[in-house]
Amino acid sequence: MQQVRVSFNHLTSSSPSFKVTADPNILRVFWAPGCSSCIKVKEHLKRLGVAFESINVVATPEAMEELGARGIRGVPVVSRGDNYVYAQSLAVVNEFIGVTEQLPTRQTTVIFEKWAALLKIAVGYFESCPAEELRADVLKERERPVGELANHAFQIVQAFLHCMKTGERDWFERSSGPVNMDVALDKARLVAFARATAEELAQYWNGGATQFEDVPALFEGGLNSTHEFLDRSSWHSAQHIRQIAAVLERDGIALTPAWSDELVQGLGVPQNLWQ
């Protein structure tokens, strides 16, 4: 299994007080700013009232060294003592912490229709975005340009479509692998990629996926059904589009339509935006 990767080439600070612990009574969550899955799992545990030690691996590079010693190369990770799980699936996290809970299931029709509409809006945002803005970092803590995050948001959609059309289950590299920066930082090419992807999702839904069935299937990262894969893919890309809209508004770029969280209502995005 693999999980969301983070580039640790530009760590901004260090925490010399960080200590490696194998205490089996301490639940720990390793996360990074801007990581959507990290936000999701932390909010999930807080909602359950489960106490945990929160470890930002960007601010605490020693923590990433601990993960690396275990063969882990990314976040989010939930651990207790020497045991850990990649936290892409909240059902897997529940099993790990010993919680029996029926997670909410969003309606397939709502997901596809909201997702397709949001992707179309995002394409419009990219079209109105000045070319130089694509090189602006979304966060000071991580050197990640707007264009790279925008490309990644649509890579997630491409990974979903590829796996559903081919039957492959290894979505991670297609979703979170290296971004083609020649596309990400070129406005015309980025817009063309995003538009084509949005149209492909709409065609997939209108061309027969209206009969989309929730069937058991073990996907990479611990996702256990086609619906869980759809749910995760949609909210993940939606959260990144939400982040991009926030950055563009921060930098004074007018958006049409103006951003509202109603645009992602029903897609299960986290409450928080960055961490």
PDB file of N, CA, C and O in Angstrom, residues 72-136:
ATOM      1  N   ILE A  72       8.251   3.875   5.443  1.00  0.00           N
ATOM      2  CA  ILE A  72       7.128   4.722   5.072  1.00  0.00           C
ATOM      3  C   ILE A  72       7.658   5.989   4.418  1.00  0.00           C
ATOM      4  O   ILE A  72       8.613   6.575   4.894  1.00  0.00           O
ATOM      5  N   ARG A  73       7.032   6.411   3.316  1.00  0.00           N
ATOM      6  CA  ARG A  73       7.549   7.560   2.581  1.00  0.00           C
ATOM      7  C   ARG A  73       6.539   8.678   2.419  1.00  0.00           C
ATOM      8  O   ARG A  73       6.699   9.545   1.579  1.00  0.00           O
ATOM      9  N   GLY A  74       5.473   8.647   3.196  1.00  0.00           N
ATOM     10  CA  GLY A  74       4.487   9.710   3.038  1.00  0.00           C
ATOM     11  C   GLY A  74       3.464   9.705   4.153  1.00  0.00           C
ATOM     12  O   GLY A  74       3.535   8.919   5.096  1.00  0.00           O
ATOM     13  N   VAL A  75       2.500  10.591   4.042  1.00  0.00           N
ATOM     14  CA  VAL A  75       1.455  10.756   5.044  1.00  0.00           C
ATOM     15  C   VAL A  75       0.095  10.838   4.344  1.00  0.00           C
ATOM     16  O   VAL A  75       0.059  11.061   3.127  1.00  0.00           O
ATOM     17  N   PRO A  76      -0.996  10.632   5.072  1.00  0.00           N
ATOM     18  CA  PRO A  76      -1.115  10.482   6.517  1.00  0.00           C
ATOM     19  C   PRO A  76      -0.859   9.046   6.986  1.00  0.00           C
ATOM     20  O   PRO A  76      -1.154   8.090   6.281  1.00  0.00           O
ATOM     21  N   VAL A  77      -0.327   8.960   8.182  1.00  0.00           N
ATOM     22  CA  VAL A  77      -0.098   7.675   8.831  1.00  0.00           C
ATOM     23  C   VAL A  77      -0.649   7.767  10.241  1.00  0.00           C
ATOM     24  O   VAL A  77      -0.444   8.766  10.930  1.00  0.00           O
ATOM     25  N   VAL A  78      -1.366   6.736  10.666  1.00  0.00           N
ATOM     26  CA  VAL A  78      -1.829   6.612  12.046  1.00  0.00           C
ATOM     27  C   VAL A  78      -1.082   5.446  12.667  1.00  0.00           C
ATOM     28  O   VAL A  78      -1.039   4.355  12.095  1.00  0.00           O
ATOM     29  N   SER A  79      -0.453   5.701  13.812  1.00  0.00           N
ATOM     30  CA  SER A  79       0.352   4.652  14.432  1.00  0.00           C
ATOM     31  C   SER A  79       0.052   4.533  15.920  1.00  0.00           C
ATOM     32  O   SER A  79      -0.429   5.470  16.562  1.00  0.00           O
ATOM     33  N   ARG A  80       0.346   3.362  16.436  1.00  0.00           N
ATOM     34  CA  ARG A  80       0.309   3.113  17.876  1.00  0.00           C
ATOM     35  C   ARG A  80       1.430   2.138  18.176  1.00  0.00           C
ATOM     36  O   ARG A  80       1.411   1.007  17.687  1.00  0.00           O
ATOM     37  N   GLY A  81       2.410   2.582  18.918  1.00  0.00           N
ATOM     38  CA  GLY A  81       3.574   1.740  19.137  1.00  0.00           C
ATOM     39  C   GLY A  81       4.276   1.469  17.824  1.00  0.00           C
ATOM     40  O   GLY A  81       4.539   2.378  17.043  1.00  0.00           O
ATOM     41  N   ASP A  82       4.550   0.210  17.552  1.00  0.00           N
ATOM     42  CA  ASP A  82       5.230  -0.168  16.316  1.00  0.00           C
ATOM     43  C   ASP A  82       4.263  -0.517  15.199  1.00  0.00           C
ATOM     44  O   ASP A  82       4.689  -0.920  14.111  1.00  0.00           O
ATOM     45  N   ASN A  83       2.975  -0.376  15.419  1.00  0.00           N
ATOM     46  CA  ASN A  83       1.962  -0.701  14.419  1.00  0.00           C
ATOM     47  C   ASN A  83       1.433   0.574  13.780  1.00  0.00           C
ATOM     48  O   ASN A  83       1.315   1.606  14.449  1.00  0.00           O
ATOM     49  N   TYR A  84       1.113   0.493  12.499  1.00  0.00           N
ATOM     50  CA  TYR A  84       0.610   1.677  11.807  1.00  0.00           C
ATOM     51  C   TYR A  84      -0.264   1.272  10.630  1.00  0.00           C
ATOM     52  O   TYR A  84      -0.227   0.130  10.161  1.00  0.00           O
ATOM     53  N   VAL A  85      -1.059   2.231  10.158  1.00  0.00           N
ATOM     54  CA  VAL A  85      -1.838   2.059   8.927  1.00  0.00           C
ATOM     55  C   VAL A  85      -1.734   3.342   8.116  1.00  0.00           C
ATOM     56  O   VAL A  85      -1.595   4.435   8.673  1.00  0.00           O
ATOM     57  N   TYR A  86      -1.796   3.209   6.803  1.00  0.00           N
ATOM     58  CA  TYR A  86      -1.958   4.359   5.934  1.00  0.00           C
ATOM     59  C   TYR A  86      -3.420   4.783   6.049  1.00  0.00           C
ATOM     60  O   TYR A  86      -4.331   3.952   6.009  1.00  0.00           O
ATOM     61  N   ALA A  87      -3.645   6.077   6.174  1.00  0.00           N
ATOM     62  CA  ALA A  87      -4.972   6.550   6.557  1.00  0.00           C
ATOM     63  C   ALA A  87      -5.792   7.054   5.373  1.00  0.00           C
ATOM     64  O   ALA A  87      -6.435   8.107   5.459  1.00  0.00           O
ATOM     65  N   GLN A  88      -5.769   6.348   4.268  1.00  0.00           N
ATOM     66  CA  GLN A  88      -6.593   6.730   3.124  1.00  0.00           C
ATOM     67  C   GLN A  88      -8.050   6.334   3.328  1.00  0.00           C
ATOM     68  O   GLN A  88      -8.949   6.982   2.815  1.00  0.00           O
ATOM     69  N   SER A  89      -8.277   5.251   4.067  1.00  0.00           N
ATOM     70  CA  SER A  89      -9.629   4.753   4.303  1.00  0.00           C
ATOM     71  C   SER A  89      -9.987   4.950   5.773  1.00  0.00           C
ATOM     72  O   SER A  89      -9.309   4.423   6.658  1.00  0.00           O
ATOM     73  N   LEU A  90     -11.065   5.680   6.034  1.00  0.00           N
ATOM     74  CA  LEU A  90     -11.492   5.870   7.417  1.00  0.00           C
ATOM     75  C   LEU A  90     -11.980   4.566   8.024  1.00  0.00           C
ATOM     76  O   LEU A  90     -11.880   4.370   9.242  1.00  0.00           O
ATOM     77  N   ALA A  91     -12.480   3.664   7.186  1.00  0.00           N
ATOM     78  CA  ALA A  91     -12.895   2.353   7.690  1.00  0.00           C
ATOM     79  C   ALA A  91     -11.690   1.582   8.216  1.00  0.00           C
ATOM     80  O   ALA A  91     -11.761   0.903   9.244  1.00  0.00           O
ATOM     81  N   VAL A  92     -10.569   1.681   7.517  1.00  0.00           N
ATOM     82  CA  VAL A  92      -9.337   1.029   7.968  1.00  0.00           C
ATOM     83  C   VAL A  92      -8.850   1.660   9.271  1.00  0.00           C
ATOM     84  O   VAL A  92      -8.403   0.962  10.190  1.00  0.00           O
ATOM     85  N   VAL A  93      -8.950   2.987   9.361  1.00  0.00           N
ATOM     86  CA  VAL A  93      -8.560   3.671  10.587  1.00  0.00           C
ATOM     87  C   VAL A  93      -9.439   3.217  11.748  1.00  0.00           C
ATOM     88  O   VAL A  93      -8.952   2.946  12.856  1.00  0.00           O
ATOM     89  N   ASN A  94     -10.741   3.126  11.512  1.00  0.00           N
ATOM     90  CA  ASN A  94     -11.655   2.658  12.554  1.00  0.00           C
ATOM     91  C   ASN A  94     -11.267   1.274  13.056  1.00  0.00           C
ATOM     92  O   ASN A  94     -11.267   1.003  14.264  1.00  0.00           O
ATOM     93  N   GLU A  95     -10.961   0.392  12.127  1.00  0.00           N
ATOM     94  CA  GLU A  95     -10.563  -0.964  12.506  1.00  0.00           C
ATOM     95  C   GLU A  95      -9.284  -0.935  13.336  1.00  0.00           C
ATOM     96  O   GLU A  95      -9.144  -1.669  14.322  1.00  0.00           O
ATOM     97  N   PHE A  96      -8.357  -0.065  12.953  1.00  0.00           N
ATOM     98  CA  PHE A  96      -7.066   0.019  13.649  1.00  0.00           C
ATOM     99  C   PHE A  96      -7.237   0.490  15.092  1.00  0.00           C
ATOM    100  O   PHE A  96      -6.561  -0.004  16.004  1.00  0.00           O
ATOM    101  N   ILE A  97      -8.138   1.455  15.310  1.00  0.00           N
ATOM    102  CA  ILE A  97      -8.315   2.002  16.655  1.00  0.00           C
ATOM    103  C   ILE A  97      -9.404   1.283  17.432  1.00  0.00           C
ATOM    104  O   ILE A  97      -9.679   1.623  18.598  1.00  0.00           O
ATOM    105  N   GLY A  98     -10.048   0.296  16.815  1.00  0.00           N
ATOM    106  CA  GLY A  98     -11.043  -0.495  17.514  1.00  0.00           C
ATOM    107  C   GLY A  98     -12.402   0.142  17.636  1.00  0.00           C
ATOM    108  O   GLY A  98     -13.136  -0.096  18.605  1.00  0.00           O
ATOM    109  N   VAL A  99     -12.772   0.936  16.650  1.00  0.00           N
ATOM    110  CA  VAL A  99     -14.076   1.603  16.647  1.00  0.00           C
ATOM    111  C   VAL A  99     -14.987   0.920  15.638  1.00  0.00           C
ATOM    112  O   VAL A  99     -14.591   0.693  14.489  1.00  0.00           O
ATOM    113  N   THR A 100     -16.171   0.575  16.056  1.00  0.00           N
ATOM    114  CA  THR A 100     -17.170   0.020  15.132  1.00  0.00           C
ATOM    115  C   THR A 100     -18.171   1.123  14.837  1.00  0.00           C
ATOM    116  O   THR A 100     -18.910   1.578  15.697  1.00  0.00           O
ATOM    117  N   GLU A 101     -18.159   1.572  13.613  1.00  0.00           N
ATOM    118  CA  GLU A 101     -19.015   2.687  13.215  1.00  0.00           C
ATOM    119  C   GLU A 101     -19.394   2.519  11.761  1.00  0.00           C
ATOM    120  O   GLU A 101     -18.561   2.171  10.922  1.00  0.00           O
ATOM    121  N   GLN A 102     -20.663   2.736  11.467  1.00  0.00           N
ATOM    122  CA  GLN A 102     -21.128   2.699  10.086  1.00  0.00           C
ATOM    123  C   GLN A 102     -20.901   4.076   9.479  1.00  0.00           C
ATOM    124  O   GLN A 102     -21.574   5.046   9.832  1.00  0.00           O
ATOM    125  N   LEU A 103     -19.922   4.170   8.604  1.00  0.00           N
ATOM    126  CA  LEU A 103     -19.621   5.461   7.996  1.00  0.00           C
ATOM    127  C   LEU A 103     -20.721   5.869   7.022  1.00  0.00           C
ATOM    128  O   LEU A 103     -21.334   5.017   6.370  1.00  0.00           O
ATOM    129  N   PRO A 104     -20.995   7.164   6.899  1.00  0.00           N
ATOM    130  CA  PRO A 104     -22.046   7.623   5.990  1.00  0.00           C
ATOM    131  C   PRO A 104     -21.711   7.306   4.536  1.00  0.00           C
ATOM    132  O   PRO A 104     -20.545   7.335   4.134  1.00  0.00           O
ATOM    133  N   THR A 105     -22.726   6.985   3.775  1.00  0.00           N
ATOM    134  CA  THR A 105     -22.553   6.691   2.347  1.00  0.00           C
ATOM    135  C   THR A 105     -23.268   7.759   1.528  1.00  0.00           C
ATOM    136  O   THR A 105     -24.483   7.929   1.648  1.00  0.00           O
ATOM    137  N   ARG A 106     -22.510   8.459   0.712  1.00  0.00           N
ATOM    138  CA  ARG A 106     -23.106   9.496  -0.133  1.00  0.00           C
ATOM    139  C   ARG A 106     -23.681   8.877  -1.404  1.00  0.00           C
ATOM    140  O   ARG A 106     -23.141   7.907  -1.925  1.00  0.00           O
ATOM    141  N   GLN A 107     -24.753   9.446  -1.879  1.00  0.00           N
ATOM    142  CA  GLN A 107     -25.419   8.911  -3.059  1.00  0.00           C
ATOM    143  C   GLN A 107     -24.554   9.088  -4.300  1.00  0.00           C
ATOM    144  O   GLN A 107     -23.995  10.158  -4.534  1.00  0.00           O
ATOM    145  N   THR A 108     -24.471   8.026  -5.093  1.00  0.00           N
ATOM    146  CA  THR A 108     -23.631   8.044  -6.289  1.00  0.00           C
ATOM    147  C   THR A 108     -24.014   9.174  -7.239  1.00  0.00           C
ATOM    148  O   THR A 108     -23.152   9.884  -7.762  1.00  0.00           O
ATOM    149  N   THR A 109     -25.305   9.337  -7.467  1.00  0.00           N
ATOM    150  CA  THR A 109     -25.762  10.374  -8.393  1.00  0.00           C
ATOM    151  C   THR A 109     -25.329  11.753  -7.927  1.00  0.00           C
ATOM    152  O   THR A 109     -24.855  12.575  -8.724  1.00  0.00           O
ATOM    153  N   VAL A 110     -25.460  12.015  -6.625  1.00  0.00           N
ATOM    154  CA  VAL A 110     -25.053  13.312  -6.073  1.00  0.00           C
ATOM    155  C   VAL A 110     -23.563  13.523  -6.276  1.00  0.00           C
ATOM    156  O   VAL A 110     -23.116  14.600  -6.688  1.00  0.00           O
ATOM    157  N   ILE A 111     -22.762  12.488  -6.002  1.00  0.00           N
ATOM    158  CA  ILE A 111     -21.306  12.609  -6.137  1.00  0.00           C
ATOM    159  C   ILE A 111     -20.935  12.963  -7.566  1.00  0.00           C
ATOM    160  O   ILE A 111     -20.205  13.931  -7.817  1.00  0.00           O
ATOM    161  N   PHE A 112     -21.413  12.179  -8.533  1.00  0.00           N
ATOM    162  CA  PHE A 112     -21.018  12.399  -9.926  1.00  0.00           C
ATOM    163  C   PHE A 112     -21.473  13.769 -10.430  1.00  0.00           C
ATOM    164  O   PHE A 112     -20.708  14.489 -11.080  1.00  0.00           O
ATOM    165  N   GLU A 113     -22.709  14.134 -10.143  1.00  0.00           N
ATOM    166  CA  GLU A 113     -23.223  15.391 -10.670  1.00  0.00           C
ATOM    167  C   GLU A 113     -22.535  16.602 -10.033  1.00  0.00           C
ATOM    168  O   GLU A 113     -22.182  17.565 -10.725  1.00  0.00           O
ATOM    169  N   LYS A 114     -22.313  16.547  -8.712  1.00  0.00           N
ATOM    170  CA  LYS A 114     -21.620  17.650  -8.044  1.00  0.00           C
ATOM    171  C   LYS A 114     -20.160  17.714  -8.487  1.00  0.00           C
ATOM    172  O   LYS A 114     -19.611  18.798  -8.686  1.00  0.00           O
ATOM    173  N   TRP A 115     -19.543  16.556  -8.621  1.00  0.00           N
ATOM    174  CA  TRP A 115     -18.135  16.481  -9.014  1.00  0.00           C
ATOM    175  C   TRP A 115     -17.933  17.054 -10.409  1.00  0.00           C
ATOM    176  O   TRP A 115     -17.058  17.885 -10.648  1.00  0.00           O
ATOM    177  N   ALA A 116     -18.766  16.607 -11.355  1.00  0.00           N
ATOM    178  CA  ALA A 116     -18.650  17.084 -12.735  1.00  0.00           C
ATOM    179  C   ALA A 116     -18.863  18.590 -12.822  1.00  0.00           C
ATOM    180  O   ALA A 116     -18.143  19.303 -13.539  1.00  0.00           O
ATOM    181  N   ALA A 117     -19.844  19.104 -12.074  1.00  0.00           N
ATOM    182  CA  ALA A 117     -20.116  20.543 -12.088  1.00  0.00           C
ATOM    183  C   ALA A 117     -18.932  21.322 -11.504  1.00  0.00           C
ATOM    184  O   ALA A 117     -18.546  22.379 -12.021  1.00  0.00           O
ATOM    185  N   LEU A 118     -18.329  20.788 -10.441  1.00  0.00           N
ATOM    186  CA  LEU A 118     -17.208  21.465  -9.802  1.00  0.00           C
ATOM    187  C   LEU A 118     -15.989  21.507 -10.714  1.00  0.00           C
ATOM    188  O   LEU A 118     -15.292  22.524 -10.795  1.00  0.00           O
ATOM    189  N   LEU A 119     -15.728  20.410 -11.420  1.00  0.00           N
ATOM    190  CA  LEU A 119     -14.583  20.379 -12.329  1.00  0.00           C
ATOM    191  C   LEU A 119     -14.747  21.414 -13.441  1.00  0.00           C
ATOM    192  O   LEU A 119     -13.781  22.073 -13.839  1.00  0.00           O
ATOM    193  N   LYS A 120     -15.949  21.568 -13.931  1.00  0.00           N
ATOM    194  CA  LYS A 120     -16.213  22.566 -14.973  1.00  0.00           C
ATOM    195  C   LYS A 120     -15.947  23.974 -14.441  1.00  0.00           C
ATOM    196  O   LYS A 120     -15.360  24.817 -15.140  1.00  0.00           O
ATOM    197  N   ILE A 121     -16.349  24.233 -13.201  1.00  0.00           N
ATOM    198  CA  ILE A 121     -16.090  25.537 -12.583  1.00  0.00           C
ATOM    199  C   ILE A 121     -14.593  25.761 -12.426  1.00  0.00           C
ATOM    200  O   ILE A 121     -14.071  26.856 -12.682  1.00  0.00           O
ATOM    201  N   ALA A 122     -13.877  24.701 -12.015  1.00  0.00           N
ATOM    202  CA  ALA A 122     -12.429  24.815 -11.827  1.00  0.00           C
ATOM    203  C   ALA A 122     -11.730  25.174 -13.134  1.00  0.00           C
ATOM    204  O   ALA A 122     -10.785  25.972 -13.139  1.00  0.00           O
ATOM    205  N   VAL A 123     -12.177  24.604 -14.229  1.00  0.00           N
ATOM    206  CA  VAL A 123     -11.595  24.945 -15.535  1.00  0.00           C
ATOM    207  C   VAL A 123     -11.739  26.442 -15.785  1.00  0.00           C
ATOM    208  O   VAL A 123     -10.805  27.108 -16.247  1.00  0.00           O
ATOM    209  N   GLY A 124     -12.914  26.987 -15.459  1.00  0.00           N
ATOM    210  CA  GLY A 124     -13.127  28.430 -15.614  1.00  0.00           C
ATOM    211  C   GLY A 124     -12.199  29.247 -14.738  1.00  0.00           C
ATOM    212  O   GLY A 124     -11.692  30.297 -15.152  1.00  0.00           O
ATOM    213  N   TYR A 125     -11.934  28.753 -13.523  1.00  0.00           N
ATOM    214  CA  TYR A 125     -11.000  29.446 -12.640  1.00  0.00           C
ATOM    215  C   TYR A 125      -9.594  29.468 -13.253  1.00  0.00           C
ATOM    216  O   TYR A 125      -8.899  30.487 -13.199  1.00  0.00           O
ATOM    217  N   PHE A 126      -9.191  28.352 -13.815  1.00  0.00           N
ATOM    218  CA  PHE A 126      -7.858  28.287 -14.426  1.00  0.00           C
ATOM    219  C   PHE A 126      -7.771  29.237 -15.619  1.00  0.00           C
ATOM    220  O   PHE A 126      -6.740  29.871 -15.852  1.00  0.00           O
ATOM    221  N   GLU A 127      -8.864  29.347 -16.368  1.00  0.00           N
ATOM    222  CA  GLU A 127      -8.876  30.243 -17.533  1.00  0.00           C
ATOM    223  C   GLU A 127      -8.730  31.707 -17.112  1.00  0.00           C
ATOM    224  O   GLU A 127      -8.092  32.503 -17.815  1.00  0.00           O
ATOM    225  N   SER A 128      -9.289  32.060 -15.959  1.00  0.00           N
ATOM    226  CA  SER A 128      -9.224  33.457 -15.510  1.00  0.00           C
ATOM    227  C   SER A 128      -7.983  33.750 -14.682  1.00  0.00           C
ATOM    228  O   SER A 128      -7.745  34.901 -14.307  1.00  0.00           O
ATOM    229  N   CYS A 129      -7.195  32.718 -14.431  1.00  0.00           N
ATOM    230  CA  CYS A 129      -6.001  32.869 -13.599  1.00  0.00           C
ATOM    231  C   CYS A 129      -4.845  33.430 -14.421  1.00  0.00           C
ATOM    232  O   CYS A 129      -4.501  32.872 -15.469  1.00  0.00           O
ATOM    233  N   PRO A 130      -4.220  34.526 -14.005  1.00  0.00           N
ATOM    234  CA  PRO A 130      -3.046  35.030 -14.723  1.00  0.00           C
ATOM    235  C   PRO A 130      -1.968  33.954 -14.784  1.00  0.00           C
ATOM    236  O   PRO A 130      -1.772  33.198 -13.829  1.00  0.00           O
ATOM    237  N   ALA A 131      -1.267  33.885 -15.890  1.00  0.00           N
ATOM    238  CA  ALA A 131      -0.273  32.825 -16.090  1.00  0.00           C
ATOM    239  C   ALA A 131       0.771  32.816 -14.976  1.00  0.00           C
ATOM    240  O   ALA A 131       1.196  31.745 -14.513  1.00  0.00           O
ATOM    241  N   GLU A 132       1.175  34.016 -14.527  1.00  0.00           N
ATOM    242  CA  GLU A 132       2.223  34.068 -13.500  1.00  0.00           C
ATOM    243  C   GLU A 132       1.745  33.529 -12.148  1.00  0.00           C
ATOM    244  O   GLU A 132       2.541  33.096 -11.321  1.00  0.00           O
ATOM    245  N   GLU A 133       0.419  33.540 -11.930  1.00  0.00           N
ATOM    246  CA  GLU A 133      -0.116  33.035 -10.665  1.00  0.00           C
ATOM    247  C   GLU A 133       0.105  31.535 -10.508  1.00  0.00           C
ATOM    248  O   GLU A 133       0.170  31.034  -9.389  1.00  0.00           O
ATOM    249  N   LEU A 134       0.251  30.835 -11.623  1.00  0.00           N
ATOM    250  CA  LEU A 134       0.468  29.393 -11.552  1.00  0.00           C
ATOM    251  C   LEU A 134       1.775  29.048 -10.846  1.00  0.00           C
ATOM    252  O   LEU A 134       1.948  27.920 -10.377  1.00  0.00           O
ATOM    253  N   ARG A 135       2.674  30.014 -10.751  1.00  0.00           N
ATOM    254  CA  ARG A 135       3.970  29.781 -10.099  1.00  0.00           C
ATOM    255  C   ARG A 135       3.972  30.199  -8.625  1.00  0.00           C
ATOM    256  O   ARG A 135       4.954  29.969  -7.920  1.00  0.00           O
ATOM    257  N   ALA A 136       2.866  30.784  -8.155  1.00  0.00           N
ATOM    258  CA  ALA A 136       2.784  31.213  -6.759  1.00  0.00           C
ATOM    259  C   ALA A 136       2.615  29.999  -5.858  1.00  0.00           C
ATOM    260  O   ALA A 136       1.841  29.084  -6.157  1.00  0.00           O
TER     261      ALA A 136
END
